[in-house]
PDB file of C-alpha atoms and ligand atoms in Angstrom:
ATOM      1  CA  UNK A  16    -155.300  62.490 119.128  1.00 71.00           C
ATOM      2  CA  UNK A  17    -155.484  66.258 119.056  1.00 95.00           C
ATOM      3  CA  UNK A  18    -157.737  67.750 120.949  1.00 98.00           C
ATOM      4  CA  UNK A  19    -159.632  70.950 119.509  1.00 98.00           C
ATOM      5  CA  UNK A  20    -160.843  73.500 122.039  1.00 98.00           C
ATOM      6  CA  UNK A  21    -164.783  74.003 121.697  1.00 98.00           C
ATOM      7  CA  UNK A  22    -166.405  77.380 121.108  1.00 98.00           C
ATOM      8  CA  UNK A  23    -168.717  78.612 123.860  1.00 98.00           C
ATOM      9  CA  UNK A  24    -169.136  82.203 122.462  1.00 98.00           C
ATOM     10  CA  UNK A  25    -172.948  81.696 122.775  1.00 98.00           C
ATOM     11  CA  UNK A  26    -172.497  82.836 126.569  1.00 98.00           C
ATOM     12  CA  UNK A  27    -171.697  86.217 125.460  1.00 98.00           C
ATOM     13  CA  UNK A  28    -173.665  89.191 124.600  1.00 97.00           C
ATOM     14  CA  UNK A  29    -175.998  89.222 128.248  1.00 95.00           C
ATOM     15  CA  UNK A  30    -176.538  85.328 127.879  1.00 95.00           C
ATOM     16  CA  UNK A  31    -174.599  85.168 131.497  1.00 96.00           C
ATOM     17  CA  UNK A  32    -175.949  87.589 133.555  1.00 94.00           C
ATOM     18  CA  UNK A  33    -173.008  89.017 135.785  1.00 96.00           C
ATOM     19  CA  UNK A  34    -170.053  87.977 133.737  1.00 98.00           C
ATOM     20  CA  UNK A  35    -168.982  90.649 130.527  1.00 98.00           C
ATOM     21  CA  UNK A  36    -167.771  89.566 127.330  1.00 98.00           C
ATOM     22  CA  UNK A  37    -164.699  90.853 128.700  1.00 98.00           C
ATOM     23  CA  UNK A  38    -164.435  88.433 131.240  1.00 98.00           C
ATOM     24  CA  UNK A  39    -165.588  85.545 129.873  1.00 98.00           C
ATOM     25  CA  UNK A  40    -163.244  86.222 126.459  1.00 98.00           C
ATOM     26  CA  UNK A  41    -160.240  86.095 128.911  1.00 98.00           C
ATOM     27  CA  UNK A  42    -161.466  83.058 129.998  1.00 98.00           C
ATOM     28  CA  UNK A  43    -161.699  81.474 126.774  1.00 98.00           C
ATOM     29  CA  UNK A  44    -158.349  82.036 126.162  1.00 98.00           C
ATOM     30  CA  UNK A  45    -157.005  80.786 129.154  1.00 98.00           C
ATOM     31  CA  UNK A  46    -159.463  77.791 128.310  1.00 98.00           C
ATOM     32  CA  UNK A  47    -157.763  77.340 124.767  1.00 98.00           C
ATOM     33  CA  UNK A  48    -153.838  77.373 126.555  1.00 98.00           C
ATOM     34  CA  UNK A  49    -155.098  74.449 128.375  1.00 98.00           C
ATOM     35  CA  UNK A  50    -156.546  72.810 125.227  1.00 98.00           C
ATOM     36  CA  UNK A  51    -152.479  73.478 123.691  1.00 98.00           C
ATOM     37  CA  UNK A  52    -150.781  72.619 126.626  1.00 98.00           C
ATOM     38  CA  UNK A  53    -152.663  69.191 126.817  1.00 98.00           C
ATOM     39  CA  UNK A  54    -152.049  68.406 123.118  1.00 98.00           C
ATOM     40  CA  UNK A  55    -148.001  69.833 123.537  1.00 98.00           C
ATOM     41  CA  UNK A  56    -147.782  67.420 126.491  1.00 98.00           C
ATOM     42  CA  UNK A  57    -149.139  64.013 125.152  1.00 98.00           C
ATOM     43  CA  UNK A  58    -147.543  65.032 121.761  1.00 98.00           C
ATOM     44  CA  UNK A  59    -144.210  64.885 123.402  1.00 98.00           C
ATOM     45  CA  UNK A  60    -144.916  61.782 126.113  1.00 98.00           C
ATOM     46  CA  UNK A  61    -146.044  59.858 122.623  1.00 97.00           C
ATOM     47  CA  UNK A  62    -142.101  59.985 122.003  1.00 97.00           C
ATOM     48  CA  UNK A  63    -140.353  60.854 125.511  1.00 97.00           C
ATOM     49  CA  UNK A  64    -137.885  57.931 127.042  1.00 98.00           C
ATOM     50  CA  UNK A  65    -139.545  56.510 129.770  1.00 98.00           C
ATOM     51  CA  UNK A  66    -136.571  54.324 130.749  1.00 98.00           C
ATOM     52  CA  UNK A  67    -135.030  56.822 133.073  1.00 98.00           C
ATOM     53  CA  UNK A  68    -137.947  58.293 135.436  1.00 98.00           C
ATOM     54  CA  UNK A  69    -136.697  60.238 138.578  1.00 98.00           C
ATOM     55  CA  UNK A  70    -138.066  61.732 141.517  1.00 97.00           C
ATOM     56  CA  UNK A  71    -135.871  64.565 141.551  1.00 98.00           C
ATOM     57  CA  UNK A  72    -136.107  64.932 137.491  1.00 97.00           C
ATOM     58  CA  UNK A  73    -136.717  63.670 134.594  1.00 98.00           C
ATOM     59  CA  UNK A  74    -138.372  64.959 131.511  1.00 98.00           C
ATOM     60  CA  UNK A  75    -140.665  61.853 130.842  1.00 98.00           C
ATOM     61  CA  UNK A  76    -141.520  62.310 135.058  1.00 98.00           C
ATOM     62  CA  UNK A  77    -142.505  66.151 134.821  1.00 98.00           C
ATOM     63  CA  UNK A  78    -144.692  65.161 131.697  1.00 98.00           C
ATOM     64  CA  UNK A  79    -146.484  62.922 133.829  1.00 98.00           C
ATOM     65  CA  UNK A  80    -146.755  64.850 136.372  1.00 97.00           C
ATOM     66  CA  UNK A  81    -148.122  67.814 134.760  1.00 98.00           C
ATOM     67  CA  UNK A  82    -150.116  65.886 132.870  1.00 98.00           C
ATOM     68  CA  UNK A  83    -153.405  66.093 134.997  1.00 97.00           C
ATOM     69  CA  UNK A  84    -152.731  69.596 135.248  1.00 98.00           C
ATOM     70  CA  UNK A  85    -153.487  70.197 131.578  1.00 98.00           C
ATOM     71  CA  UNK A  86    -156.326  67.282 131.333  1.00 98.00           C
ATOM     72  CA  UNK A  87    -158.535  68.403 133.691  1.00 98.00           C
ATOM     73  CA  UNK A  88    -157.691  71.969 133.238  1.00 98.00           C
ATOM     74  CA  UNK A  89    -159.095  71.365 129.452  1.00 98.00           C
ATOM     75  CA  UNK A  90    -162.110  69.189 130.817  1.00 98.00           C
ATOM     76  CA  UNK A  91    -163.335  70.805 133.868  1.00 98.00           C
ATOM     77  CA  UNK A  92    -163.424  74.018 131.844  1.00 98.00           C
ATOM     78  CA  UNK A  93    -165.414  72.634 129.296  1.00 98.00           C
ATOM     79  CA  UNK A  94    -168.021  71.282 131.828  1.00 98.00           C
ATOM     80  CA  UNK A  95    -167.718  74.668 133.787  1.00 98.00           C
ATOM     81  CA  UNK A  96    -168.846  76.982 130.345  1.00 98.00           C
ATOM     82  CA  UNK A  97    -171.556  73.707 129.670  1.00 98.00           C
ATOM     83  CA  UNK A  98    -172.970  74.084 132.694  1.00 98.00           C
ATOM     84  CA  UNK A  99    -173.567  78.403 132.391  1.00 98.00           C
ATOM     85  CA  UNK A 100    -177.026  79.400 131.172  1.00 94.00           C
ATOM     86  CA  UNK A 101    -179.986  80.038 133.587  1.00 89.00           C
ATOM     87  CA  UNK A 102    -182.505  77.209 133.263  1.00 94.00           C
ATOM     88  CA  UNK A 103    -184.431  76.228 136.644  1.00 94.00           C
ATOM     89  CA  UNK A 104    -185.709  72.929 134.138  1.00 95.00           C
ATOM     90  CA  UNK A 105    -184.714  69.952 137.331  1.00 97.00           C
ATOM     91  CA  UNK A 106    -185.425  66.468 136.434  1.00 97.00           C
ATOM     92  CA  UNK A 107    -187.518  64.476 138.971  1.00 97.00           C
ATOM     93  CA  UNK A 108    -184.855  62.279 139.770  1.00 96.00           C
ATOM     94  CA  UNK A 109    -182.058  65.245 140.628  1.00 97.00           C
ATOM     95  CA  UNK A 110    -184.738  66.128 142.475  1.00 96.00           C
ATOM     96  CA  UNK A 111    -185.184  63.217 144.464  1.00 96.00           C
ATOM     97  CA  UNK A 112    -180.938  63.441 145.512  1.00 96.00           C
ATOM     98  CA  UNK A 113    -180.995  66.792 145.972  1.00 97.00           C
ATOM     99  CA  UNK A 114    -183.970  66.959 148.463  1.00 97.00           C
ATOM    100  CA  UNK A 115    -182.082  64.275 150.189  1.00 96.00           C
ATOM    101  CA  UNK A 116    -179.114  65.973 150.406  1.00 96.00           C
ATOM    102  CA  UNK A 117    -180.894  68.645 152.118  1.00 96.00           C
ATOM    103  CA  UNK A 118    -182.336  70.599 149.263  1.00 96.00           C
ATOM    104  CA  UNK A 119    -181.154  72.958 146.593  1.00 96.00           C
ATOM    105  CA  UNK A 120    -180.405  75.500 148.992  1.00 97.00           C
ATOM    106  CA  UNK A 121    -178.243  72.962 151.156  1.00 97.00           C
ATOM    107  CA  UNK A 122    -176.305  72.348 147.646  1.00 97.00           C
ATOM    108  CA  UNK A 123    -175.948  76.196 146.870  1.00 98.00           C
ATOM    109  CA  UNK A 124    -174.838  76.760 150.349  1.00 98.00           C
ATOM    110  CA  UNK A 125    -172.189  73.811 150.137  1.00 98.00           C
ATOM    111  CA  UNK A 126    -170.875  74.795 146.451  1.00 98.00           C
ATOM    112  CA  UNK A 127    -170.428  78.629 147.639  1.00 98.00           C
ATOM    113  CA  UNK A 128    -168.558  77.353 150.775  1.00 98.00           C
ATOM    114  CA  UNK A 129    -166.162  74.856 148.917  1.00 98.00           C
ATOM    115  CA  UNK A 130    -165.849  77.749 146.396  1.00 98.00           C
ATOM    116  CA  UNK A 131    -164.609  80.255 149.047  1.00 97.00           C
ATOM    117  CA  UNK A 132    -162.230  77.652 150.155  1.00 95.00           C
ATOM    118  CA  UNK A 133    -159.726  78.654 147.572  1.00 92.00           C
ATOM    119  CA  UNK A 134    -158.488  78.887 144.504  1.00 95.00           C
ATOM    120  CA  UNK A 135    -159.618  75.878 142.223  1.00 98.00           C
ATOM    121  CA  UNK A 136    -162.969  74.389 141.732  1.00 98.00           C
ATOM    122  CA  UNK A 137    -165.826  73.705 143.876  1.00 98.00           C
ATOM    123  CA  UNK A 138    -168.233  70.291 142.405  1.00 98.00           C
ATOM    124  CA  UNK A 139    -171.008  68.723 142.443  1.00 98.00           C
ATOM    125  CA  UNK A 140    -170.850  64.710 142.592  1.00 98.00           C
ATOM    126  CA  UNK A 141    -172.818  61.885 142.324  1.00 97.00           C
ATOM    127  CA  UNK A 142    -170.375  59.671 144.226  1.00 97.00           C
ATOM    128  CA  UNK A 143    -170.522  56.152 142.537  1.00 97.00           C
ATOM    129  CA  UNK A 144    -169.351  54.260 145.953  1.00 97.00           C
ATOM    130  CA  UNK A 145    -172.541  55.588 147.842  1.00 96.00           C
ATOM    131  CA  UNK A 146    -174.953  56.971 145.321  1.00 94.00           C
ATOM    132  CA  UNK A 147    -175.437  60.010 146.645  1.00 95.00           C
ATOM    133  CA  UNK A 148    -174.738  63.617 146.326  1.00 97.00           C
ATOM    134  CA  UNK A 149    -171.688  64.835 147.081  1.00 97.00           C
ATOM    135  CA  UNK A 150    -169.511  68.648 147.168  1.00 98.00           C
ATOM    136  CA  UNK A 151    -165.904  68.816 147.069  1.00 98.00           C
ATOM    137  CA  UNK A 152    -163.211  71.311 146.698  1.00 98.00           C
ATOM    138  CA  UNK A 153    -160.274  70.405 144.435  1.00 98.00           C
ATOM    139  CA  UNK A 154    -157.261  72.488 144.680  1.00 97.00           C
ATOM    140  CA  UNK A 155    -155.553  74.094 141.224  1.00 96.00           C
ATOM    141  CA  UNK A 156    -156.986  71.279 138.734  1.00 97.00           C
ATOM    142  CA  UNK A 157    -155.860  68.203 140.043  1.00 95.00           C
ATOM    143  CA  UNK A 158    -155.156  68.180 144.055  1.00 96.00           C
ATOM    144  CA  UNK A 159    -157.862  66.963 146.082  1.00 94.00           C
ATOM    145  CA  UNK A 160    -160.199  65.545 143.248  1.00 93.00           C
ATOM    146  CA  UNK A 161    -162.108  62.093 144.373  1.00 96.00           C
ATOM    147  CA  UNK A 162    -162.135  59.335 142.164  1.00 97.00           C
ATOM    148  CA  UNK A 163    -165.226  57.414 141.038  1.00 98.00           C
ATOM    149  CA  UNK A 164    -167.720  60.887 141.261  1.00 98.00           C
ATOM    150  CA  UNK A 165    -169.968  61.774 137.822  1.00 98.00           C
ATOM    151  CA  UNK A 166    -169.488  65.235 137.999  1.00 98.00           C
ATOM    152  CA  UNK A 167    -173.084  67.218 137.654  1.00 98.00           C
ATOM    153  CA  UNK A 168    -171.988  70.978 138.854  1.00 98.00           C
ATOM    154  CA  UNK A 169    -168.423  72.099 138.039  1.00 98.00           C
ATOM    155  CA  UNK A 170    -167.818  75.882 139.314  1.00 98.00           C
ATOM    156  CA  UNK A 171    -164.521  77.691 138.904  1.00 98.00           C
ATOM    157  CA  UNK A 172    -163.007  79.245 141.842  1.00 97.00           C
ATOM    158  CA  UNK A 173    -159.876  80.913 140.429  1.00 98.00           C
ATOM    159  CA  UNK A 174    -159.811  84.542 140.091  1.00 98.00           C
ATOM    160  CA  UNK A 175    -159.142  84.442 136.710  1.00 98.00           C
ATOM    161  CA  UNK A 176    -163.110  83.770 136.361  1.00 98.00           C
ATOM    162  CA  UNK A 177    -163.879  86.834 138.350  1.00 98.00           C
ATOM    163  CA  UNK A 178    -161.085  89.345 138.645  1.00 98.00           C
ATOM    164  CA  UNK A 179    -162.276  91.579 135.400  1.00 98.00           C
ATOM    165  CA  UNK A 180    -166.211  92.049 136.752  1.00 98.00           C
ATOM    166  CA  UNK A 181    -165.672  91.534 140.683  1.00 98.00           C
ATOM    167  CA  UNK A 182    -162.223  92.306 141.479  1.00 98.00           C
ATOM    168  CA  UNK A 183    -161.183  90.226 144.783  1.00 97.00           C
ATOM    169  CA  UNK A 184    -164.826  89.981 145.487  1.00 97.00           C
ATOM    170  CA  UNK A 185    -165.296  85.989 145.125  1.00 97.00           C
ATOM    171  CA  UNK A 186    -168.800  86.006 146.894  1.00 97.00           C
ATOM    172  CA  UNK A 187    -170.512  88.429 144.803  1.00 98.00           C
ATOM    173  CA  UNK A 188    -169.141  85.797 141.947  1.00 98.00           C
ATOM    174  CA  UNK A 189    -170.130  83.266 143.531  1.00 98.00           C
ATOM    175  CA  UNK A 190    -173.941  84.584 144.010  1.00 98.00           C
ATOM    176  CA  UNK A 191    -173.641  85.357 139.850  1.00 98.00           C
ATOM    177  CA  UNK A 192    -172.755  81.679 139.152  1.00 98.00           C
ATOM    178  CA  UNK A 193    -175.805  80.228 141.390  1.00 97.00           C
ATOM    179  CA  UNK A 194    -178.052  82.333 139.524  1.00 97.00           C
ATOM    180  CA  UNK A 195    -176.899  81.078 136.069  1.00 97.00           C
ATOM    181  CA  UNK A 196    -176.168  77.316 136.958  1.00 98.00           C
ATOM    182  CA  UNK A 197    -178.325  75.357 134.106  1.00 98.00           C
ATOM    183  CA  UNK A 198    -179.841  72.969 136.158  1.00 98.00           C
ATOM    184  CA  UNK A 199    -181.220  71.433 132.540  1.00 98.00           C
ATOM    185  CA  UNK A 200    -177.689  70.873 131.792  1.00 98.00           C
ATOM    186  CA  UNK A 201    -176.585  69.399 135.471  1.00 98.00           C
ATOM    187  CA  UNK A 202    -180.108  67.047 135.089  1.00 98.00           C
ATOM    188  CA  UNK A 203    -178.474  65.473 132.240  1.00 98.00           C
ATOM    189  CA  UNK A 204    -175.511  64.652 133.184  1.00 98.00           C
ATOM    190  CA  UNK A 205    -177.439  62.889 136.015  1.00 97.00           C
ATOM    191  CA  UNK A 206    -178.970  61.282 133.790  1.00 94.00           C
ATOM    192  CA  UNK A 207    -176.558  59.816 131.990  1.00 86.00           C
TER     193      UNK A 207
HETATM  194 FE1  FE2 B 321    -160.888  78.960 134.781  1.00 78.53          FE
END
């Protein structure tokens, strides 16, 4: 299956305050070249020999190994641009994690701190093993990212989401993103 990039121009025009239409047009692009890089790779694993993998090299092996790249590169930019759009609106029941977590602040804090840890992404679980709230930082797309986690707030730490309005300055970013999580959005995929 092909998979078709989605449209997220509806976050332009002042709908994000702190991110231009500038910034977040590069960002759909680089969005899309994941989307194309995803579809190139499984296009060509759907006929690749796999009866010669190698450690050192193989073309079958570097599909697969890039493979995750390009997945949740697509995926986790998808949930990043669905979860932009102040709205405060908190279900009862993310409210009833999050206070135990240590409150919406606690989160913020956490999510700003993984976020400053690097380039990659900085989330937001619901870890399925305990049930509760969790942040982690995931390096690039792929490194570091915990299995068996519903992911409710997916932030993008790469400079490429903040070079054009903020330059090297990732916190002021950062404090832009907190202010335009949609918590409506975040309470639904709680829900779910
Ligand atoms: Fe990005």
């Amino acid at each position: 299956m092909a998979y078709t990039a989605k449209n997220f121009d509806h976050l332009k025009g002042g709908a994000v305050k702190g991110l231009s239409d500038a910034q977040l047009d590069q960002h759909f692009t680089l969005y899309k070249g994941y989307i194309t890089k995803l579809n190139e790779i499984e296009e060509k694993l759907s006929s690749a020999d796999n009866t010669k993998p190698n450690y050192s090299f193989n073309e079958y092996t570097e599909l697969k190994r890039r493979e995750a790249v390009a997945f949740n590169g697509s995926f986790l930019h998808e949930l990043y641009f669905e979860n932009l759009g102040a709205d405060a609106t908190i279900s009862a029941g993310l409210k009833t994690v999050l206070d135990a977590f240590g409150g919406q602040e606690k989160v913020i804090a956490d999510l700003k701190a993984c976020a400053m840890s690097g380039p990659g992404w900085a989330l937001l679980t619901r870890n399925r093993r305990d049930g509760k709230l969790h942040t982690y930082f995931v390096a690039e797309h792929h490194l570091g990212l915990p299995i068996e986690q519903d992911l409710l707030v997916v932030l993008d730490s790469w400079e490429h989401a903040f070079m054009v309005d903020y330059g090297i300055a990732r916190a002021k970013y950062l404090d832009a993103f907190v202010e335009n999580i949609k918590w409506s959005e975040v309470s639904k995929r709680f829900g779910a």
